[in-house]
Coordinates of C-alpha atoms and ligand atoms in Angstrom, one line a residue:
M161 CA -124.8 -150.6 -106.0
F162 CA -124.8 -150.1 -102.1
R163 CA -122.8 -152.5 -100.6
A164 CA -122.3 -150.5 -96.7
F165 CA -124.6 -148.4 -94.5
L166 CA -123.5 -145.2 -92.9
I167 CA -125.6 -145.0 -89.5
K168 CA -125.7 -141.9 -87.8
Y169 CA -127.4 -141.2 -84.7
A170 CA -128.8 -138.4 -83.1
E171 CA -129.4 -137.8 -79.7
I172 CA -127.0 -140.3 -78.2
G173 CA -124.2 -137.9 -79.3
L174 CA -124.9 -135.9 -76.3
K175 CA -124.4 -138.4 -73.4
G176 CA -120.6 -137.4 -72.7
N177 CA -118.5 -140.0 -70.7
N178 CA -121.4 -142.6 -71.4
R179 CA -121.3 -142.1 -74.6
Y180 CA -120.1 -145.4 -76.0
L181 CA -122.3 -146.9 -73.8
F182 CA -125.2 -145.7 -76.3
E183 CA -123.4 -146.2 -79.0
N184 CA -122.2 -149.5 -78.1
A185 CA -125.9 -150.7 -77.9
L186 CA -126.8 -148.9 -81.0
R187 CA -124.3 -151.2 -82.7
D188 CA -125.6 -154.2 -80.6
R189 CA -129.4 -153.3 -81.6
V190 CA -127.9 -152.9 -85.1
K191 CA -127.2 -156.4 -85.3
D192 CA -130.2 -157.8 -84.1
A193 CA -132.6 -156.6 -86.2
L194 CA -130.1 -157.6 -89.4
K195 CA -128.9 -160.8 -87.9
V196 CA -131.8 -162.8 -89.3
L197 CA -131.2 -161.3 -93.0
G198 CA -127.6 -162.9 -93.4
A199 CA -123.9 -162.0 -92.2
F200 CA -123.9 -158.3 -92.5
S201 CA -121.1 -156.7 -90.7
V202 CA -121.8 -154.1 -88.0
S203 CA -119.0 -151.5 -86.5
K204 CA -118.3 -148.6 -84.9
E205 CA -116.9 -146.0 -86.3
Q206 CA -116.2 -142.5 -84.8
G207 CA -119.5 -140.7 -83.9
R208 CA -120.7 -143.7 -86.6
I209 CA -122.0 -146.9 -86.6
F210 CA -120.7 -148.5 -90.3
V211 CA -122.8 -151.7 -91.9
E212 CA -121.0 -154.1 -94.8
C213 CA -123.8 -155.8 -96.3
P214 CA -122.7 -159.4 -97.4
E215 CA -123.1 -160.5 -101.0
G216 CA -126.8 -160.7 -102.3
Y217 CA -128.1 -159.1 -99.5
D218 CA -131.5 -157.0 -100.1
Y219 CA -131.8 -153.5 -99.7
E220 CA -135.1 -152.6 -99.6
E221 CA -135.3 -155.5 -96.6
T222 CA -132.7 -153.9 -95.2
V223 CA -133.7 -150.4 -94.8
E224 CA -136.7 -151.4 -93.6
A225 CA -134.9 -153.6 -90.7
L226 CA -133.0 -150.4 -90.3
K227 CA -135.6 -148.0 -90.1
C228 CA -137.5 -150.1 -86.8
V229 CA -133.7 -149.2 -84.4
F230 CA -134.6 -146.6 -82.0
G231 CA -131.7 -144.5 -81.9
I232 CA -130.9 -143.8 -85.5
S233 CA -131.5 -141.1 -87.2
S234 CA -130.3 -141.2 -90.9
I235 CA -129.3 -144.0 -92.9
C236 CA -127.4 -143.6 -95.6
P237 CA -126.5 -146.4 -98.0
V238 CA -123.0 -145.3 -99.3
V239 CA -120.1 -145.9 -101.7
V240 CA -117.1 -147.3 -100.2
I241 CA -113.9 -145.7 -102.3
D242 CA -111.1 -147.5 -101.2
G243 CA -108.3 -144.9 -101.3
T244 CA -108.3 -141.8 -100.0
D245 CA -105.9 -139.9 -102.1
W246 CA -107.3 -137.4 -104.3
D247 CA -107.2 -139.3 -107.2
S248 CA -109.0 -142.2 -106.3
L249 CA -112.0 -139.5 -104.3
E250 CA -112.3 -138.1 -107.4
K251 CA -112.7 -140.9 -109.3
G252 CA -114.8 -142.9 -106.8
V253 CA -117.1 -139.5 -106.3
G254 CA -117.9 -139.1 -110.1
D255 CA -118.3 -142.4 -110.6
Y256 CA -121.3 -142.6 -107.9
V257 CA -122.5 -139.8 -109.9
E258 CA -122.5 -141.4 -112.8
A259 CA -123.7 -144.4 -111.7
M260 CA -126.6 -142.5 -109.4
Y261 CA -127.7 -139.9 -111.6
P262 CA -128.6 -141.2 -115.3
D263 CA -130.4 -137.8 -115.8
R264 CA -127.5 -135.1 -114.7
H265 CA -129.9 -131.7 -115.0
F266 CA -130.0 -130.9 -111.3
T267 CA -128.4 -128.4 -109.3
F268 CA -125.8 -129.8 -106.2
K269 CA -123.8 -129.1 -103.3
V270 CA -120.4 -131.6 -102.3
E271 CA -120.4 -131.6 -98.4
A272 CA -117.5 -133.3 -96.9
K273 CA -116.6 -134.6 -93.4
R274 CA -113.0 -135.7 -93.0
A275 CA -112.4 -137.7 -89.2
D276 CA -108.8 -137.2 -89.9
K277 CA -108.0 -134.3 -89.5
Q278 CA -104.4 -135.2 -91.0
Y279 CA -105.6 -135.1 -94.2
P280 CA -104.1 -132.6 -96.3
L281 CA -107.2 -130.8 -97.6
T282 CA -109.4 -129.2 -95.0
S283 CA -113.6 -130.0 -95.7
P284 CA -114.0 -126.8 -97.3
D285 CA -110.9 -127.6 -99.4
I286 CA -112.6 -131.2 -100.6
C287 CA -116.1 -129.3 -101.1
A288 CA -114.8 -126.9 -103.3
K289 CA -112.1 -128.9 -105.5
M290 CA -114.4 -131.7 -105.6
G291 CA -117.2 -129.8 -107.3
A292 CA -114.8 -128.4 -109.7
C293 CA -113.9 -131.6 -110.8
L294 CA -117.5 -133.0 -110.9
L295 CA -118.2 -130.1 -113.4
R296 CA -115.7 -131.0 -115.1
R297 CA -116.3 -134.1 -115.9
F298 CA -120.3 -133.6 -116.3
P299 CA -120.9 -129.6 -117.5
E300 CA -125.0 -130.6 -117.6
L301 CA -124.2 -130.2 -113.2
K302 CA -124.7 -126.9 -111.5
V303 CA -123.5 -125.4 -108.1
D304 CA -126.4 -123.9 -105.8
V305 CA -125.0 -124.1 -102.0
H306 CA -127.7 -122.8 -101.0
N307 CA -130.6 -125.1 -102.1
P308 CA -129.3 -127.7 -104.1
D309 CA -131.2 -130.5 -105.6
V310 CA -128.7 -133.1 -104.2
R311 CA -126.0 -132.8 -101.7
I312 CA -123.5 -135.2 -102.0
T313 CA -121.5 -135.5 -99.3
V314 CA -117.6 -136.9 -98.8
E315 CA -116.3 -138.2 -95.7
V316 CA -112.9 -139.1 -95.9
R317 CA -111.9 -141.5 -92.0
T318 CA -109.7 -144.2 -92.3
R319 CA -111.6 -145.1 -96.4
A320 CA -113.3 -142.5 -98.0
Y321 CA -117.1 -142.9 -98.5
V322 CA -120.1 -141.6 -100.7
Y323 CA -123.5 -140.8 -100.8
S324 CA -126.3 -138.5 -101.2
V325 CA -129.3 -140.1 -99.7
N326 CA -130.7 -139.8 -96.7
I327 CA -133.3 -142.1 -95.2
P328 CA -134.4 -141.0 -91.8
G329 CA -134.5 -143.0 -88.8
L330 CA -136.8 -143.3 -86.0
G331 CA -135.5 -141.1 -84.1
G332 CA -135.4 -142.2 -80.1
M333 CA -132.8 -143.6 -78.5
P334 CA -131.5 -147.4 -78.7
V335 CA -133.7 -150.3 -76.6
G336 CA -131.6 -151.5 -73.2
T337 CA -129.7 -148.2 -72.6
N338 CA -132.7 -147.0 -69.8
G339 CA -133.9 -149.5 -68.0
K340 CA -136.7 -151.9 -68.1
A341 CA -140.9 -151.2 -67.8
M342 CA -144.2 -153.8 -67.5
L343 CA -146.9 -152.9 -70.8
L344 CA -150.2 -153.9 -69.7
L345 CA -150.7 -154.6 -73.0
S346 CA -154.6 -155.3 -73.7
G347 CA -156.1 -156.0 -77.4
G348 CA -156.5 -152.6 -78.4
I349 CA -155.5 -149.6 -79.8
D350 CA -153.8 -147.8 -77.2
S351 CA -151.2 -149.9 -75.3
P352 CA -149.1 -151.2 -78.2
V353 CA -148.4 -147.3 -79.2
A354 CA -148.0 -147.0 -75.3
G355 CA -145.3 -149.5 -75.4
Y356 CA -143.9 -148.3 -78.7
M357 CA -143.3 -145.5 -77.2
I358 CA -141.8 -145.6 -73.8
S359 CA -139.3 -148.6 -75.3
K360 CA -138.6 -145.5 -77.9
R361 CA -136.5 -143.8 -75.1
G362 CA -134.5 -146.7 -74.6
V363 CA -136.8 -148.4 -71.9
S364 CA -136.5 -152.8 -73.1
M365 CA -140.3 -154.0 -72.1
E366 CA -142.0 -157.0 -70.7
A367 CA -145.3 -157.0 -71.4
V368 CA -148.7 -158.3 -68.7
Y369 CA -152.1 -159.1 -70.5
F370 CA -155.3 -160.1 -68.4
H371 CA -157.1 -162.6 -70.0
A372 CA -160.6 -163.7 -69.1
P373 CA -161.5 -167.4 -70.3
P374 CA -164.1 -168.8 -71.7
Y375 CA -165.3 -164.4 -71.7
T376 CA -162.4 -164.0 -73.9
S377 CA -161.6 -165.9 -76.3
E378 CA -158.3 -168.1 -77.4
R379 CA -158.5 -165.8 -80.3
A380 CA -158.2 -162.3 -78.1
K381 CA -155.3 -164.1 -76.4
Q382 CA -153.6 -164.7 -80.0
K383 CA -154.4 -160.9 -81.2
V384 CA -152.2 -160.2 -78.1
I385 CA -149.4 -162.2 -78.8
D386 CA -149.5 -160.3 -82.4
L387 CA -149.5 -157.5 -80.9
A388 CA -146.2 -158.6 -78.5
S389 CA -144.7 -159.6 -81.9
Q390 CA -145.0 -156.1 -83.7
I391 CA -143.8 -154.2 -80.7
S392 CA -140.6 -156.4 -80.5
R393 CA -139.9 -155.6 -83.8
Y394 CA -138.8 -152.3 -82.2
A395 CA -138.8 -153.0 -78.1
G396 CA -136.6 -156.1 -78.6
P397 CA -137.5 -159.4 -77.3
M398 CA -139.6 -159.8 -74.0
K399 CA -141.7 -162.1 -72.5
L400 CA -145.6 -161.9 -72.6
F401 CA -147.0 -162.3 -69.4
I402 CA -150.9 -164.3 -69.8
V403 CA -152.4 -163.9 -66.6
N404 CA -155.9 -165.9 -66.1
F405 CA -157.9 -162.8 -64.8
T406 CA -161.4 -164.9 -64.4
D407 CA -161.8 -166.0 -60.8
I408 CA -160.6 -162.6 -59.8
Q409 CA -163.4 -161.1 -62.2
L410 CA -165.9 -162.8 -61.0
Y411 CA -165.3 -162.7 -57.6
I412 CA -165.9 -158.5 -58.2
Y413 CA -168.8 -158.8 -59.8
D414 CA -170.4 -160.6 -57.6
K415 CA -169.0 -158.8 -54.3
C416 CA -168.6 -155.1 -55.4
P417 CA -171.2 -152.4 -56.4
H418 CA -171.5 -153.2 -60.5
E419 CA -170.6 -150.0 -61.6
E420 CA -167.5 -149.6 -59.4
L421 CA -166.5 -153.0 -61.7
T422 CA -164.0 -151.5 -63.7
I423 CA -162.5 -149.6 -61.7
I424 CA -161.6 -151.7 -59.3
M425 CA -161.0 -154.5 -62.0
R426 CA -158.6 -152.2 -63.1
R427 CA -156.6 -151.6 -59.6
Y428 CA -155.9 -155.5 -59.4
M429 CA -154.8 -155.1 -62.8
M430 CA -152.6 -153.0 -61.8
R431 CA -151.9 -154.3 -58.2
I432 CA -150.9 -157.4 -60.4
A433 CA -149.1 -155.8 -63.2
E434 CA -147.1 -154.6 -60.1
R435 CA -146.0 -157.6 -58.6
L436 CA -144.9 -159.1 -61.7
A437 CA -143.0 -155.9 -62.5
E438 CA -140.9 -156.2 -59.3
K439 CA -140.3 -159.9 -60.4
E440 CA -138.9 -159.5 -63.7
G441 CA -136.9 -156.3 -61.8
C442 CA -138.8 -153.9 -64.0
L443 CA -138.6 -149.7 -62.5
G444 CA -142.3 -148.7 -63.6
L445 CA -145.6 -149.6 -65.3
V446 CA -146.6 -148.7 -69.0
T447 CA -150.3 -148.0 -69.9
G448 CA -152.4 -146.8 -73.1
E449 CA -154.5 -144.4 -70.9
S450 CA -155.3 -141.0 -71.9
I451 CA -157.6 -138.8 -70.0
G452 CA -161.1 -139.3 -70.5
Q453 CA -161.1 -141.7 -73.3
V454 CA -163.6 -143.5 -71.3
A455 CA -165.3 -144.0 -67.9
S456 CA -162.4 -145.7 -66.2
Q457 CA -159.6 -143.1 -67.9
T458 CA -161.5 -139.7 -65.7
M459 CA -158.6 -137.9 -64.0
H460 CA -161.1 -139.2 -61.0
S461 CA -160.7 -143.0 -62.4
L462 CA -157.0 -142.6 -63.2
A463 CA -156.3 -141.5 -59.9
A464 CA -158.1 -144.2 -58.2
T465 CA -156.1 -146.5 -60.4
N466 CA -153.1 -145.0 -59.9
E467 CA -153.6 -145.5 -56.0
V468 CA -152.9 -149.0 -55.5
C469 CA -149.3 -148.7 -56.8
T470 CA -145.9 -147.5 -55.5
M471 CA -144.0 -148.3 -58.9
P472 CA -143.9 -144.7 -61.2
V473 CA -147.0 -145.6 -64.0
Y474 CA -145.9 -144.3 -67.3
R475 CA -148.8 -143.0 -69.3
P476 CA -147.1 -141.9 -72.9
L477 CA -150.5 -140.9 -74.8
I478 CA -151.7 -139.3 -71.3
A479 CA -152.5 -135.8 -73.4
F480 CA -153.4 -137.6 -77.7
D481 CA -156.4 -137.1 -79.0
K482 CA -157.9 -140.8 -80.6
K483 CA -156.6 -139.7 -84.3
D484 CA -153.1 -139.2 -83.3
I485 CA -152.9 -142.6 -81.7
V486 CA -154.3 -144.3 -84.2
E487 CA -152.3 -142.4 -86.5
I488 CA -149.1 -143.7 -84.9
A489 CA -150.7 -147.7 -84.6
E490 CA -150.9 -147.2 -88.8
R491 CA -147.2 -146.3 -88.9
I492 CA -145.7 -148.9 -86.6
K493 CA -148.3 -151.5 -88.2
T494 CA -150.4 -152.4 -85.1
F495 CA -153.7 -150.8 -85.8
E496 CA -154.7 -153.6 -88.0
T497 CA -154.5 -156.2 -85.6
S498 CA -156.4 -153.9 -82.8
I499 CA -159.3 -153.6 -84.6
Q500 CA -159.8 -157.2 -85.0
P501 CA -163.4 -157.4 -83.3
Y502 CA -161.8 -160.1 -80.6
E503 CA -163.3 -158.7 -77.1
D504 CA -161.5 -158.1 -74.4
C505 CA -161.8 -159.2 -70.9
C506 CA -163.0 -155.2 -69.6
T507 CA -165.7 -155.2 -72.4
I508 CA -167.5 -158.3 -71.3
F509 CA -168.0 -156.8 -67.3
V510 CA -168.7 -153.3 -68.2
A511 CA -171.0 -151.9 -66.6
R512 CA -174.1 -150.0 -68.3
H513 CA -173.4 -146.9 -66.0
P514 CA -169.6 -147.1 -64.7
V515 CA -169.1 -144.8 -62.1
I516 CA -166.8 -141.5 -63.6
R517 CA -166.3 -139.9 -60.7
P518 CA -165.1 -142.6 -58.7
D519 CA -164.5 -141.4 -54.8
I520 CA -161.3 -143.4 -53.5
R521 CA -162.4 -144.0 -50.2
I522 CA -165.8 -146.0 -51.5
I523 CA -163.9 -147.5 -53.8
R524 CA -161.6 -148.8 -50.7
K525 CA -164.8 -149.8 -48.7
S526 CA -165.7 -151.7 -51.4
E527 CA -162.9 -153.5 -52.6
K528 CA -163.3 -154.5 -48.4
K529 CA -166.1 -157.0 -49.0
L530 CA -162.9 -158.9 -51.2
A531 CA -161.1 -159.4 -48.0
D532 CA -162.4 -163.2 -48.0
R533 CA -161.0 -164.5 -51.0
I534 CA -159.1 -161.6 -52.9
D535 CA -155.2 -162.3 -51.7
E536 CA -154.8 -165.8 -52.0
M537 CA -156.6 -165.2 -55.7
V538 CA -153.9 -162.8 -56.7
E539 CA -151.1 -164.9 -55.0
E540 CA -152.9 -168.1 -57.4
A541 CA -153.4 -165.5 -60.5
I542 CA -149.6 -164.4 -60.5
R543 CA -148.6 -168.4 -59.6
T544 CA -149.9 -169.6 -62.7
S545 CA -149.5 -167.1 -65.0
E546 CA -147.6 -168.4 -68.4
V547 CA -145.0 -166.9 -70.1
I548 CA -144.6 -166.5 -73.7
D549 CA -141.6 -165.5 -74.7
I550 CA -142.1 -162.7 -78.1
G551 CA -139.1 -161.6 -80.5
Ligands
LIG1249 P1 -156.8 -150.3 -75.3 O1 -156.8 -149.6 -76.2 O2 -154.7 -150.3 -74.7 O3 -156.7 -151.3 -74.4 P2 -158.0 -148.9 -73.7 O4 -158.9 -147.4 -74.5 O5 -159.1 -149.6 -74.2 O6 -156.9 -148.5 -74.0 P3 -159.1 -149.4 -70.8 O7 -160.0 -150.5 -71.6 O8 -159.9 -148.9 -70.1 O9 -159.1 -148.8 -72.3 O10 -157.3 -150.3 -70.3 C1 -156.7 -148.7 -70.5 C2 -155.0 -149.6 -70.1 O11 -155.4 -150.7 -69.3 C3 -155.2 -149.9 -71.4 O12 -153.9 -149.4 -72.3 C4 -153.9 -151.1 -70.9 O13 -152.6 -150.4 -71.3 C5 -154.4 -152.0 -69.8 N1 -155.4 -152.8 -69.6 C6 -156.9 -152.9 -70.1 N2 -157.0 -153.9 -70.3 C7 -156.1 -154.9 -70.2 C8 -155.6 -156.4 -70.1 N3 -156.8 -157.2 -70.2 N4 -155.0 -156.3 -70.2 C9 -153.3 -156.1 -69.8 N5 -153.6 -154.7 -70.1 C10 -155.1 -154.0 -69.9
LIG1250 MG1 -158.7 -151.8 -74.2

């Protein structure tokens, strides 16, 4: 019965003079999300986005797609009433209630909004008058203005809309309104969630994966490609850089104390990611680190890893417990992919007893042992990185 959706947004309403930029971005993201599903028409309409659906569209699929768009606070399937004169409104709203609720033993309240302030009735007038009309047409209904079972909303604009269902959206801000970041995406549980969270604040994303063939398999790489596709459902299209990290890892393994291996490796990942980020016009790096989760994420280790970057490093999971991260991973449907058992490059070169309180001065000294070849190897890794377009 629904041929249209009214989309409400929350936080972008607070953006003052820039508001139109946020509204345009949200309209465009909604268009992007729906274009694969058919010829939807998407337009801005006074504080709302209005979606008109093509003949024969799939309701469930459309709602699912809209539920992946950041910046939406709620999705309201609406019935459009053509006229705004009282007779049309009364009939339109009554027909809506009749079709939507075959069993009308419930309490209700009418809520009204008029975008057109010239409209002859005020919002409270519309509520009172419509409530009375509905009671007359459906005597089994009861009014409860404090705690109704059903809120019937009538919005009078150039046309009028009626709805009573608010499907919660994701919140956040439309992707593309807040610059771009480079996500260090491994095959684990955490980094896809980290990317999702930063992107929720309107940030678009490129990603980098450090691959170490033959120590890490093609399937491990495919897993990361799959995860990138899953986050791009929310974050939009992204480039995924696959950096061949094998030679650098072997070189570190050869030259440096094994208990420092992970830290030094992480420092080179950050350095390379930062270089790629600069090339791509990104304003920060994103990782899935969380304090104390593993040896390489103690405060000491994070300080050592952080030291090599000048770009801000965003760690949205920094204070999250694993179970809370898992909960988000399940919700955004990356979890099943993340737990596939393909090794990632860190698990192969880990020492039995990695340092948990690395001393930055000692780490720097160990890295000096790489001086002969490391710069050229880093250049080579960047130069030969493979780029995959996702989404
Ligand atoms: P994740 O679940 O995201 O893999 P983790 O708990 O396994 O995280 P680490 O392996 O210490 O933690 O990695 C910390 C962060 O470093 C990851 O969240 C990710 O952002 C980045 N990272 C680790 N390995 C890789 C890799 N092979 N390619 C790209 N980024 C990586
Ligand atoms: Mg990992």
